[in-house]
Every structure is written in C-alpha cells, then in structure tokens.
Amino acid sequence: MTNQNAFVGKDHERIFADEVQRNPQTIKDIVSSFTSQIPKRGLRIKIVEPEGQHGEKSDVFIRTTGGHNYGANVKSFKGTGFNQVTRMTIDNFVEQFSLSENFRTVIKKLTVAKAKNSRKNWITTDYADEIVEEIKPKVFEIIRHSLLGDDEPELFVLIKSDNKTISIFQMEELFRYLEQSINVRVTPKGVLMLNECFSIQKKGGNGKHIKYPKHDLRHGGNNIQVKMKTGLLLEKLNPITTISY
C-alpha cells in the first residue's frame, strides 16, 4: 500500500536540499548563526544529502567547507498544519520516558476504551489530574526526543508548501521557546496538551489493513503520537533565514 505522506515528505526534503544548494547566501546565514568563523576564501557546500541518510531525525545532512556539519529535521505542511513528530507503542513510550507502571495501566485502559468507542474522550476527567502530574516533569524530554532522536539535528526546517517558503531555524531556538511555554493540561476533548503547539494523542486511523482488532493494543491505531501545530509554531519562532522556491 502506498504511503502518500512519506512520498510528500521525501519530496520536500529534496526541495530543501536543492534550495540550499542553489542559494549560497543561505548556507552562510546558517553557519554565521552558529559561529563567526567563516573562511575568508568563502564558504561552499560540499554535500547536501536528503532522505534521512544520517539518522532517524536528520532528514537532510549538510557538510560545508571549513568543517561545518548540520543535520536538519524537515517538516512540510499546508494551511495551519498538524504534523506528527513521533509515534510509538504505549510500552515503548513508558520505557523511553521512565513512566510509572500505574501510568502504563491507566493509558492502556483508556486507549482500549477509546478504540472500542471513538466518541469517548481518550483522557477522561477522572484520570486527567494524575496523568498531567506524571507527564509534567517529562515534557521537555518527550519533545526533545521526538524532534532530536539519537542523532540530534542542529536545524529545524518548516516548509509551507502552499506559499512555497522554507523557514530555517536553529533547533535550540525551538527549545528556548518551549522552555517558556510548557503548560500541561487535558482539553475538554480528552487531548493531552504539552503547550499550545505540541500535544500527545492516541494515534487513531482506520487500520483496515492491520490484522489485529481495533481494540487490540498491538493495532497501530493504538500507538501514542506526539503532534505539532506547525503553522502556529512557525509564528512563534525566529528563523535564521527564510527562502522562497
């Protein structure tokens, strides 16, 4: 079965790589945002490789003269944007972020209930407070891992495809914003918000090609996902540079 979202993502990784390659000032802007040590003889790109060849979260890798190397996490969107930044099983989520066995039990219970009745809230009011209290100390770690993985790309790139603009940020600019904006809460619709741009949700999806019943925790629709309101986040950050294509 064709994954159209994957094709769209790879297409925009190529767009970003090509635009950086053909815009010499862009790489100068990127390097100068990290260091003032730009070679007097100029600065050139040696390699721009798309398709995540250098790690899970680095969709594009850039190497320049002077030994400057940058990974870039690239997200593309239209309109207001609502992108998935990571997904994993409940068990993997609990293990990754050292959450309690009680959290595991409660989230599994709520996930199965939501899978059996899509009209139900995922996080119900009777469990909202304890879930918020457990997630609060882990928020920064959850978002960092979702965006950085193990390879820790230095650049965060947002491509707004309907107006053909590419905004390039230092990844740490994103985390400076996050440090000031964390506000963990459960919405009236049962969504776990981390701040106004990031949330944790049950994955969902029809899963008609998955062999497990929809209420089975092995079903992909019962994964946990971290999602990002991409257009809103774009308004909150200060780019290194923005280019049109």
PDB file of C-alpha atoms in Angstrom:
ATOM      1  CA  MET A   1       0.000   0.000   0.000  1.00  0.00           C
ATOM      2  CA  THR A   2       1.410   3.393  -0.968  1.00  0.00           C
ATOM      3  CA  ASN A   3       2.246   5.803   1.855  1.00  0.00           C
ATOM      4  CA  GLN A   4       1.424   9.157   0.262  1.00  0.00           C
ATOM      5  CA  ASN A   5       2.607  11.147   3.301  1.00  0.00           C
ATOM      6  CA  ALA A   6       6.028   9.502   3.083  1.00  0.00           C
ATOM      7  CA  PHE A   7       6.340  10.481  -0.589  1.00  0.00           C
ATOM      8  CA  VAL A   8       5.328  14.067   0.197  1.00  0.00           C
ATOM      9  CA  GLY A   9       7.915  14.207   2.997  1.00  0.00           C
ATOM     10  CA  LYS A  10      10.737  12.935   0.797  1.00  0.00           C
ATOM     11  CA  ASP A  11       9.767  15.388  -1.949  1.00  0.00           C
ATOM     12  CA  HIS A  12      10.116  18.308   0.439  1.00  0.00           C
ATOM     13  CA  GLU A  13      13.410  17.012   1.792  1.00  0.00           C
ATOM     14  CA  ARG A  14      14.680  17.148  -1.793  1.00  0.00           C
ATOM     15  CA  ILE A  15      13.268  20.664  -2.253  1.00  0.00           C
ATOM     16  CA  PHE A  16      15.100  21.854   0.859  1.00  0.00           C
ATOM     17  CA  ALA A  17      18.355  20.198  -0.202  1.00  0.00           C
ATOM     18  CA  ASP A  18      18.139  21.670  -3.712  1.00  0.00           C
ATOM     19  CA  GLU A  19      17.304  25.177  -2.488  1.00  0.00           C
ATOM     20  CA  VAL A  20      20.182  25.229  -0.010  1.00  0.00           C
ATOM     21  CA  GLN A  21      22.489  24.002  -2.771  1.00  0.00           C
ATOM     22  CA  ARG A  22      21.494  26.774  -5.184  1.00  0.00           C
ATOM     23  CA  ASN A  23      21.400  29.608  -2.611  1.00  0.00           C
ATOM     24  CA  PRO A  24      24.981  30.314  -1.402  1.00  0.00           C
ATOM     25  CA  GLN A  25      23.810  33.023   0.997  1.00  0.00           C
ATOM     26  CA  THR A  26      21.596  30.524   2.818  1.00  0.00           C
ATOM     27  CA  ILE A  27      24.488  28.370   3.985  1.00  0.00           C
ATOM     28  CA  LYS A  28      26.423  31.489   5.000  1.00  0.00           C
ATOM     29  CA  ASP A  29      23.443  32.594   7.091  1.00  0.00           C
ATOM     30  CA  ILE A  30      23.220  29.165   8.708  1.00  0.00           C
ATOM     31  CA  VAL A  31      26.905  28.926   9.567  1.00  0.00           C
ATOM     32  CA  SER A  32      27.128  32.508  10.821  1.00  0.00           C
ATOM     33  CA  SER A  33      24.199  31.864  13.179  1.00  0.00           C
ATOM     34  CA  PHE A  34      26.346  29.241  14.929  1.00  0.00           C
ATOM     35  CA  THR A  35      29.831  30.711  14.570  1.00  0.00           C
ATOM     36  CA  SER A  36      31.683  33.766  13.260  1.00  0.00           C
ATOM     37  CA  GLN A  37      34.453  31.558  11.841  1.00  0.00           C
ATOM     38  CA  ILE A  38      33.562  31.702   8.166  1.00  0.00           C
ATOM     39  CA  PRO A  39      36.516  31.016   5.821  1.00  0.00           C
ATOM     40  CA  LYS A  40      37.919  34.173   4.193  1.00  0.00           C
ATOM     41  CA  ARG A  41      38.042  32.362   0.860  1.00  0.00           C
ATOM     42  CA  GLY A  42      34.318  31.875   1.033  1.00  0.00           C
ATOM     43  CA  LEU A  43      32.027  29.118   2.164  1.00  0.00           C
ATOM     44  CA  ARG A  44      30.812  26.319  -0.043  1.00  0.00           C
ATOM     45  CA  ILE A  45      28.600  23.294   0.356  1.00  0.00           C
ATOM     46  CA  LYS A  46      30.419  20.017  -0.097  1.00  0.00           C
ATOM     47  CA  ILE A  47      27.493  17.648   0.468  1.00  0.00           C
ATOM     48  CA  VAL A  48      23.736  18.000   0.801  1.00  0.00           C
ATOM     49  CA  GLU A  49      22.113  14.606   1.246  1.00  0.00           C
ATOM     50  CA  PRO A  50      18.342  14.145   1.636  1.00  0.00           C
ATOM     51  CA  GLU A  51      16.290  11.150   2.750  1.00  0.00           C
ATOM     52  CA  GLY A  52      17.496  10.803   6.317  1.00  0.00           C
ATOM     53  CA  GLN A  53      20.710   9.012   5.458  1.00  0.00           C
ATOM     54  CA  HIS A  54      22.477  10.155   8.635  1.00  0.00           C
ATOM     55  CA  GLY A  55      19.942   9.337  11.318  1.00  0.00           C
ATOM     56  CA  GLU A  56      16.341   8.938  12.234  1.00  0.00           C
ATOM     57  CA  LYS A  57      15.557  12.631  12.737  1.00  0.00           C
ATOM     58  CA  SER A  58      18.061  14.222  10.343  1.00  0.00           C
ATOM     59  CA  ASP A  59      16.088  14.288   7.086  1.00  0.00           C
ATOM     60  CA  VAL A  60      18.808  16.278   5.329  1.00  0.00           C
ATOM     61  CA  PHE A  61      22.534  16.409   6.096  1.00  0.00           C
ATOM     62  CA  ILE A  62      24.716  19.384   5.112  1.00  0.00           C
ATOM     63  CA  ARG A  63      28.525  19.455   5.062  1.00  0.00           C
ATOM     64  CA  THR A  64      30.416  22.628   4.129  1.00  0.00           C
ATOM     65  CA  THR A  65      33.979  23.759   3.634  1.00  0.00           C
ATOM     66  CA  GLY A  66      35.570  24.641   6.948  1.00  0.00           C
ATOM     67  CA  GLY A  67      34.200  21.510   8.605  1.00  0.00           C
ATOM     68  CA  HIS A  68      30.688  22.739   9.390  1.00  0.00           C
ATOM     69  CA  ASN A  69      28.199  19.859   9.552  1.00  0.00           C
ATOM     70  CA  TYR A  70      24.469  20.155  10.187  1.00  0.00           C
ATOM     71  CA  GLY A  71      21.566  17.752  10.317  1.00  0.00           C
ATOM     72  CA  ALA A  72      18.112  19.160   9.541  1.00  0.00           C
ATOM     73  CA  ASN A  73      14.730  17.892  10.716  1.00  0.00           C
ATOM     74  CA  VAL A  74      12.362  18.940   7.911  1.00  0.00           C
ATOM     75  CA  LYS A  75       8.591  19.274   8.294  1.00  0.00           C
ATOM     76  CA  SER A  76       6.298  20.366   5.464  1.00  0.00           C
ATOM     77  CA  PHE A  77       2.693  21.490   5.777  1.00  0.00           C
ATOM     78  CA  LYS A  78      -0.221  23.313   4.145  1.00  0.00           C
ATOM     79  CA  GLY A  79      -2.674  25.698   5.756  1.00  0.00           C
ATOM     80  CA  THR A  80      -2.446  25.671   9.527  1.00  0.00           C
ATOM     81  CA  GLY A  81      -0.589  22.340   9.620  1.00  0.00           C
ATOM     82  CA  PHE A  82      -0.845  19.497  12.123  1.00  0.00           C
ATOM     83  CA  ASN A  83       2.191  17.206  11.868  1.00  0.00           C
ATOM     84  CA  GLN A  84       3.104  14.015  13.654  1.00  0.00           C
ATOM     85  CA  VAL A  85       6.620  14.295  15.094  1.00  0.00           C
ATOM     86  CA  THR A  86       6.879  10.812  16.571  1.00  0.00           C
ATOM     87  CA  ARG A  87       4.825   7.725  17.407  1.00  0.00           C
ATOM     88  CA  MET A  88       5.454   4.601  19.467  1.00  0.00           C
ATOM     89  CA  THR A  89       3.639   1.849  21.295  1.00  0.00           C
ATOM     90  CA  ILE A  90       2.420   2.545  24.823  1.00  0.00           C
ATOM     91  CA  ASP A  91       5.028   0.155  26.246  1.00  0.00           C
ATOM     92  CA  ASN A  92       7.849   1.848  24.318  1.00  0.00           C
ATOM     93  CA  PHE A  93       6.595   5.271  25.413  1.00  0.00           C
ATOM     94  CA  VAL A  94       6.563   4.231  29.072  1.00  0.00           C
ATOM     95  CA  GLU A  95      10.046   2.702  28.847  1.00  0.00           C
ATOM     96  CA  GLN A  96      11.560   5.567  26.853  1.00  0.00           C
ATOM     97  CA  PHE A  97      10.492   8.196  29.368  1.00  0.00           C
ATOM     98  CA  SER A  98      10.672   6.088  32.571  1.00  0.00           C
ATOM     99  CA  LEU A  99       6.998   6.492  33.384  1.00  0.00           C
ATOM    100  CA  SER A 100       5.271   4.552  36.156  1.00  0.00           C
ATOM    101  CA  GLU A 101       3.509   1.217  35.951  1.00  0.00           C
ATOM    102  CA  ASN A 102       0.342   2.981  37.057  1.00  0.00           C
ATOM    103  CA  PHE A 103       0.634   5.333  34.059  1.00  0.00           C
ATOM    104  CA  ARG A 104       1.085   2.318  31.761  1.00  0.00           C
ATOM    105  CA  THR A 105      -2.001   0.614  33.197  1.00  0.00           C
ATOM    106  CA  VAL A 106      -4.194   3.715  33.028  1.00  0.00           C
ATOM    107  CA  ILE A 107      -3.181   4.711  29.485  1.00  0.00           C
ATOM    108  CA  LYS A 108      -3.761   1.174  28.225  1.00  0.00           C
ATOM    109  CA  LYS A 109      -7.186   1.120  29.829  1.00  0.00           C
ATOM    110  CA  LEU A 110      -8.149   4.493  28.344  1.00  0.00           C
ATOM    111  CA  THR A 111      -6.745   3.579  24.923  1.00  0.00           C
ATOM    112  CA  VAL A 112      -8.740   0.359  24.708  1.00  0.00           C
ATOM    113  CA  ALA A 113     -11.897   2.200  25.804  1.00  0.00           C
ATOM    114  CA  LYS A 114     -11.336   4.857  23.125  1.00  0.00           C
ATOM    115  CA  ALA A 115     -10.687   2.182  20.484  1.00  0.00           C
ATOM    116  CA  LYS A 116     -13.964   0.466  21.326  1.00  0.00           C
ATOM    117  CA  ASN A 117     -15.920   3.729  21.242  1.00  0.00           C
ATOM    118  CA  SER A 118     -14.419   6.511  19.134  1.00  0.00           C
ATOM    119  CA  ARG A 119     -16.847   9.034  20.613  1.00  0.00           C
ATOM    120  CA  LYS A 120     -15.278   8.697  24.061  1.00  0.00           C
ATOM    121  CA  ASN A 121     -12.523  11.046  25.179  1.00  0.00           C
ATOM    122  CA  TRP A 122      -9.082   9.434  25.293  1.00  0.00           C
ATOM    123  CA  ILE A 123      -8.074  11.058  28.607  1.00  0.00           C
ATOM    124  CA  THR A 124     -11.191  11.155  30.760  1.00  0.00           C
ATOM    125  CA  THR A 125     -11.748  13.641  33.556  1.00  0.00           C
ATOM    126  CA  ASP A 126     -11.363  11.057  36.328  1.00  0.00           C
ATOM    127  CA  TYR A 127      -7.768  10.349  35.236  1.00  0.00           C
ATOM    128  CA  ALA A 128      -6.769  13.775  33.905  1.00  0.00           C
ATOM    129  CA  ASP A 129      -5.068  15.133  37.024  1.00  0.00           C
ATOM    130  CA  GLU A 130      -2.847  12.126  37.691  1.00  0.00           C
ATOM    131  CA  ILE A 131      -1.775  11.896  34.044  1.00  0.00           C
ATOM    132  CA  VAL A 132      -0.927  15.606  33.926  1.00  0.00           C
ATOM    133  CA  GLU A 133       1.128  15.343  37.121  1.00  0.00           C
ATOM    134  CA  GLU A 134       3.131  12.405  35.782  1.00  0.00           C
ATOM    135  CA  ILE A 135       3.779  13.957  32.362  1.00  0.00           C
ATOM    136  CA  LYS A 136       4.737  17.428  33.636  1.00  0.00           C
ATOM    137  CA  PRO A 137       8.337  16.554  34.631  1.00  0.00           C
ATOM    138  CA  LYS A 138       8.856  14.676  31.347  1.00  0.00           C
ATOM    139  CA  VAL A 139       7.547  17.237  28.836  1.00  0.00           C
ATOM    140  CA  PHE A 140      10.852  18.705  27.724  1.00  0.00           C
ATOM    141  CA  GLU A 141      12.395  15.241  27.419  1.00  0.00           C
ATOM    142  CA  ILE A 142       9.423  13.984  25.377  1.00  0.00           C
ATOM    143  CA  ILE A 143       9.575  16.857  22.893  1.00  0.00           C
ATOM    144  CA  ARG A 144      13.375  16.762  22.645  1.00  0.00           C
ATOM    145  CA  HIS A 145      13.364  13.036  21.887  1.00  0.00           C
ATOM    146  CA  SER A 146      10.509  13.465  19.397  1.00  0.00           C
ATOM    147  CA  LEU A 147      12.442  16.056  17.400  1.00  0.00           C
ATOM    148  CA  LEU A 148      16.064  15.090  18.029  1.00  0.00           C
ATOM    149  CA  GLY A 149      16.098  11.292  18.313  1.00  0.00           C
ATOM    150  CA  ASP A 150      19.612   9.966  18.868  1.00  0.00           C
ATOM    151  CA  ASP A 151      21.344  11.923  16.092  1.00  0.00           C
ATOM    152  CA  GLU A 152      20.268  15.386  17.354  1.00  0.00           C
ATOM    153  CA  PRO A 153      19.935  17.538  14.199  1.00  0.00           C
ATOM    154  CA  GLU A 154      21.048  21.130  14.650  1.00  0.00           C
ATOM    155  CA  LEU A 155      18.482  22.642  12.275  1.00  0.00           C
ATOM    156  CA  PHE A 156      14.689  22.682  12.312  1.00  0.00           C
ATOM    157  CA  VAL A 157      13.109  23.425   8.929  1.00  0.00           C
ATOM    158  CA  LEU A 158       9.464  24.266   8.224  1.00  0.00           C
ATOM    159  CA  ILE A 159       8.285  24.241   4.617  1.00  0.00           C
ATOM    160  CA  LYS A 160       4.921  25.880   3.972  1.00  0.00           C
ATOM    161  CA  SER A 161       4.100  24.339   0.643  1.00  0.00           C
ATOM    162  CA  ASP A 162       1.040  26.431  -0.211  1.00  0.00           C
ATOM    163  CA  ASN A 163       3.083  29.640  -0.304  1.00  0.00           C
ATOM    164  CA  LYS A 164       6.394  27.919  -1.183  1.00  0.00           C
ATOM    165  CA  THR A 165       8.503  29.238   1.675  1.00  0.00           C
ATOM    166  CA  ILE A 166      11.243  27.484   3.633  1.00  0.00           C
ATOM    167  CA  SER A 167      11.981  28.774   7.138  1.00  0.00           C
ATOM    168  CA  ILE A 168      15.215  27.571   8.736  1.00  0.00           C
ATOM    169  CA  PHE A 169      15.776  27.669  12.494  1.00  0.00           C
ATOM    170  CA  GLN A 170      18.412  26.659  14.962  1.00  0.00           C
ATOM    171  CA  MET A 171      16.907  23.692  16.787  1.00  0.00           C
ATOM    172  CA  GLU A 172      17.820  25.373  20.055  1.00  0.00           C
ATOM    173  CA  GLU A 173      15.620  28.340  19.101  1.00  0.00           C
ATOM    174  CA  LEU A 174      12.694  25.936  19.244  1.00  0.00           C
ATOM    175  CA  PHE A 175      13.721  24.699  22.678  1.00  0.00           C
ATOM    176  CA  ARG A 176      14.223  28.221  24.002  1.00  0.00           C
ATOM    177  CA  TYR A 177      10.595  28.855  23.075  1.00  0.00           C
ATOM    178  CA  LEU A 178       9.489  25.597  24.692  1.00  0.00           C
ATOM    179  CA  GLU A 179      11.236  26.412  27.960  1.00  0.00           C
ATOM    180  CA  GLN A 180       8.947  29.420  28.320  1.00  0.00           C
ATOM    181  CA  SER A 181       5.710  27.886  27.094  1.00  0.00           C
ATOM    182  CA  ILE A 182       5.107  24.499  28.752  1.00  0.00           C
ATOM    183  CA  ASN A 183       1.526  24.225  30.022  1.00  0.00           C
ATOM    184  CA  VAL A 184       0.412  20.621  30.507  1.00  0.00           C
ATOM    185  CA  ARG A 185      -3.343  20.122  30.558  1.00  0.00           C
ATOM    186  CA  VAL A 186      -6.127  17.888  29.274  1.00  0.00           C
ATOM    187  CA  THR A 187      -8.557  19.570  26.893  1.00  0.00           C
ATOM    188  CA  PRO A 188     -12.338  19.120  27.092  1.00  0.00           C
ATOM    189  CA  LYS A 189     -11.942  16.671  24.176  1.00  0.00           C
ATOM    190  CA  GLY A 190      -9.509  14.496  26.116  1.00  0.00           C
ATOM    191  CA  VAL A 191      -6.287  15.538  24.345  1.00  0.00           C
ATOM    192  CA  LEU A 192      -3.122  15.890  26.427  1.00  0.00           C
ATOM    193  CA  MET A 193      -1.630  19.301  25.571  1.00  0.00           C
ATOM    194  CA  LEU A 194       2.042  19.977  26.370  1.00  0.00           C
ATOM    195  CA  ASN A 195       1.868  23.609  25.288  1.00  0.00           C
ATOM    196  CA  GLU A 196      -0.177  25.459  22.675  1.00  0.00           C
ATOM    197  CA  CYS A 197       1.722  23.800  19.795  1.00  0.00           C
ATOM    198  CA  PHE A 198       2.516  20.256  20.999  1.00  0.00           C
ATOM    199  CA  SER A 199       0.154  17.525  22.147  1.00  0.00           C
ATOM    200  CA  ILE A 200       0.059  13.802  22.914  1.00  0.00           C
ATOM    201  CA  GLN A 201      -2.778  11.773  21.415  1.00  0.00           C
ATOM    202  CA  LYS A 202      -3.914   8.265  20.664  1.00  0.00           C
ATOM    203  CA  LYS A 203      -2.834   7.548  17.099  1.00  0.00           C
ATOM    204  CA  GLY A 204      -6.194   6.526  15.629  1.00  0.00           C
ATOM    205  CA  GLY A 205      -6.747   5.618  11.974  1.00  0.00           C
ATOM    206  CA  ASN A 206      -8.959   3.041  10.339  1.00  0.00           C
ATOM    207  CA  GLY A 207      -6.308   0.329  10.212  1.00  0.00           C
ATOM    208  CA  LYS A 208      -8.279  -1.712   7.689  1.00  0.00           C
ATOM    209  CA  HIS A 209      -5.115  -3.483   6.523  1.00  0.00           C
ATOM    210  CA  ILE A 210      -3.991  -4.354  10.073  1.00  0.00           C
ATOM    211  CA  LYS A 211      -4.677  -7.913  11.214  1.00  0.00           C
ATOM    212  CA  TYR A 212      -5.375  -7.046  14.861  1.00  0.00           C
ATOM    213  CA  PRO A 213      -8.818  -5.949  16.126  1.00  0.00           C
ATOM    214  CA  LYS A 214      -9.115  -2.198  16.591  1.00  0.00           C
ATOM    215  CA  HIS A 215      -9.232  -2.552  20.395  1.00  0.00           C
ATOM    216  CA  ASP A 216      -6.067  -4.712  20.490  1.00  0.00           C
ATOM    217  CA  LEU A 217      -3.097  -2.727  21.817  1.00  0.00           C
ATOM    218  CA  ARG A 218      -0.944  -4.245  19.055  1.00  0.00           C
ATOM    219  CA  HIS A 219      -3.050  -2.369  16.497  1.00  0.00           C
ATOM    220  CA  GLY A 220      -1.107   0.628  15.138  1.00  0.00           C
ATOM    221  CA  GLY A 221      -4.070   2.914  15.763  1.00  0.00           C
ATOM    222  CA  ASN A 222      -3.476   2.404  19.491  1.00  0.00           C
ATOM    223  CA  ASN A 223       0.034   3.846  19.423  1.00  0.00           C
ATOM    224  CA  ILE A 224       0.831   7.100  21.190  1.00  0.00           C
ATOM    225  CA  GLN A 225       1.802  10.027  18.974  1.00  0.00           C
ATOM    226  CA  VAL A 226       3.244  13.475  19.611  1.00  0.00           C
ATOM    227  CA  LYS A 227       1.729  16.061  17.265  1.00  0.00           C
ATOM    228  CA  MET A 228       2.648  19.623  16.391  1.00  0.00           C
ATOM    229  CA  LYS A 229       0.526  22.583  15.280  1.00  0.00           C
ATOM    230  CA  THR A 230       3.048  23.526  12.638  1.00  0.00           C
ATOM    231  CA  GLY A 231       1.649  26.810  11.359  1.00  0.00           C
ATOM    232  CA  LEU A 232       1.220  28.176  14.873  1.00  0.00           C
ATOM    233  CA  LEU A 233       4.754  27.121  15.796  1.00  0.00           C
ATOM    234  CA  LEU A 234       6.088  28.941  12.738  1.00  0.00           C
ATOM    235  CA  GLU A 235       4.638  32.166  14.150  1.00  0.00           C
ATOM    236  CA  LYS A 236       6.416  31.664  17.483  1.00  0.00           C
ATOM    237  CA  LEU A 237       9.998  31.225  16.268  1.00  0.00           C
ATOM    238  CA  ASN A 238      12.692  33.496  14.847  1.00  0.00           C
ATOM    239  CA  PRO A 239      14.219  31.985  11.692  1.00  0.00           C
ATOM    240  CA  ILE A 240      17.875  32.107  10.693  1.00  0.00           C
ATOM    241  CA  THR A 241      16.569  32.812   7.219  1.00  0.00           C
ATOM    242  CA  THR A 242      13.536  32.245   5.001  1.00  0.00           C
ATOM    243  CA  ILE A 243      13.779  31.432   1.315  1.00  0.00           C
ATOM    244  CA  SER A 244      11.190  31.085  -1.438  1.00  0.00           C
ATOM    245  CA  TYR A 245      11.200  28.337  -4.040  1.00  0.00           C
TER     246      TYR A 245
END
